[in-house]
Amino acid sequence: MGKNKIVVALGGNALGNNPEEQRELVKETAKPIVDLIEAGNTVIVAHGNGPQVGMINLAMETSSKSKEHTPSMPFPECGAMSQGYIGYHLQNAIREELLNRNMDVPVATIITQVIVDKDDSAFNNPSKPIGSFYSKEEADELSKKGYVMKEDAGRGYRRVVPSPKPKDVAEKETIETLIEKGHVVITVGGGGIPVVKDGNKLIGVPAVIDKDFASSKLAEIIDADYLIILTAVEKIAINYGKPDVKWLDKLSIDEANKYIKEGHFAPGSMLPKVQAAIEFAGSKEGRSALITSLEKAADGILGKTGTRIMI
Ligand code: ADP
Ligand code: MG
């Protein structure tokens, strides 16, 4: 596999839970990415940010509660911070891995805004839990401030935000220019900072765009050939977690839609990946998606493992 344009979407297991862990883990994450570059492909890196944006949000909240001079930090700003924090580690590790292989390729992170529709129905139904857990009393206080609070599986109350669908990537021309120049671009981190258009303004909204959907949208916009989603499992399964589990090597869009209807993919984890893969693979002839684990990425790319989704 060479000379293709590939969007690689990294999951939570590629990043870790604190700065030390993340700095170590991304060294491993960089290897399959650089393998692809070494084989002659153009690689664009996307990633999630769930634990990281949660950590930043919690730190800012705790600090603004205890110290008068720390302002409360809006969620889109927390998302921007997470893109910088994760992008810094990723671009550093990818750069080092490239240099170790005597490859002189520039790497950069783009703080990326992803445009969502202000009329997206997700705004009427906030469903994505973010940040820390609160008691009933604290949650009632926050509700008065306008936050939507929901009980989360018996663990306490959490703020929930909408998860709208990505429509466009605000920095797409910059991304395309860098790609054409041969740079490795890290973009749409955490699904991108969600913004709505208002005339000349892009206004950040407290929401979370699924990174799998944002990666698929980005791959469409930049006319990629492949979308590779690297996660914690080597393949997609039907009857996942059951005795008659069946791991899949290939999946047509029709089969994938049938399995979705039958409820084989968990919402919030595997379902958005399969939906994102379907959207990308179905968007133009010759495009396909691969879902596999970070550890098996090299074999997956060679066609030896993982689940391929194509028309
Ligand atoms: P990421 O951080 O990569 O987005 P997620 O935890 O959101 O990872 O989604 C990947 C997880 O989805 C897997 O680790 C697995 O536990 C779960 N999963 C749910 N349904 C399936 C399925 N049908 N086949 C494989 N994995 C599944
Ligand atoms: Mg996920």
Tab-separated table of N, CA, C and O and ligand atoms in Angstrom, residues 211-212 268-269 273, ligand 2:
chain	number	residue	atom	x	y	z
A	211	LYS	N	-15.251	12.220	17.024
A	211	LYS	CA	-14.028	12.281	16.220
A	211	LYS	C	-14.076	11.330	15.024
A	211	LYS	O	-13.427	11.577	14.006
A	212	ASP	N	-14.857	10.257	15.127
A	212	ASP	CA	-14.966	9.340	13.992
A	212	ASP	C	-15.703	10.010	12.829
A	212	ASP	O	-15.307	9.887	11.677
A	268	GLY	N	-21.970	5.133	20.830
A	268	GLY	CA	-20.928	5.841	21.588
A	268	GLY	C	-19.559	5.205	21.486
A	268	GLY	O	-18.573	5.807	21.894
A	269	SER	N	-19.457	3.978	20.978
A	269	SER	CA	-18.122	3.396	20.807
A	269	SER	C	-17.945	2.852	19.389
A	269	SER	O	-17.363	3.518	18.535
A	273	LYS	N	-18.040	4.556	14.662
A	273	LYS	CA	-16.947	4.168	13.753
A	273	LYS	C	-17.505	3.516	12.493
A	273	LYS	O	-17.075	3.821	11.383
B	2	MG	MG	-14.748	6.528	20.758
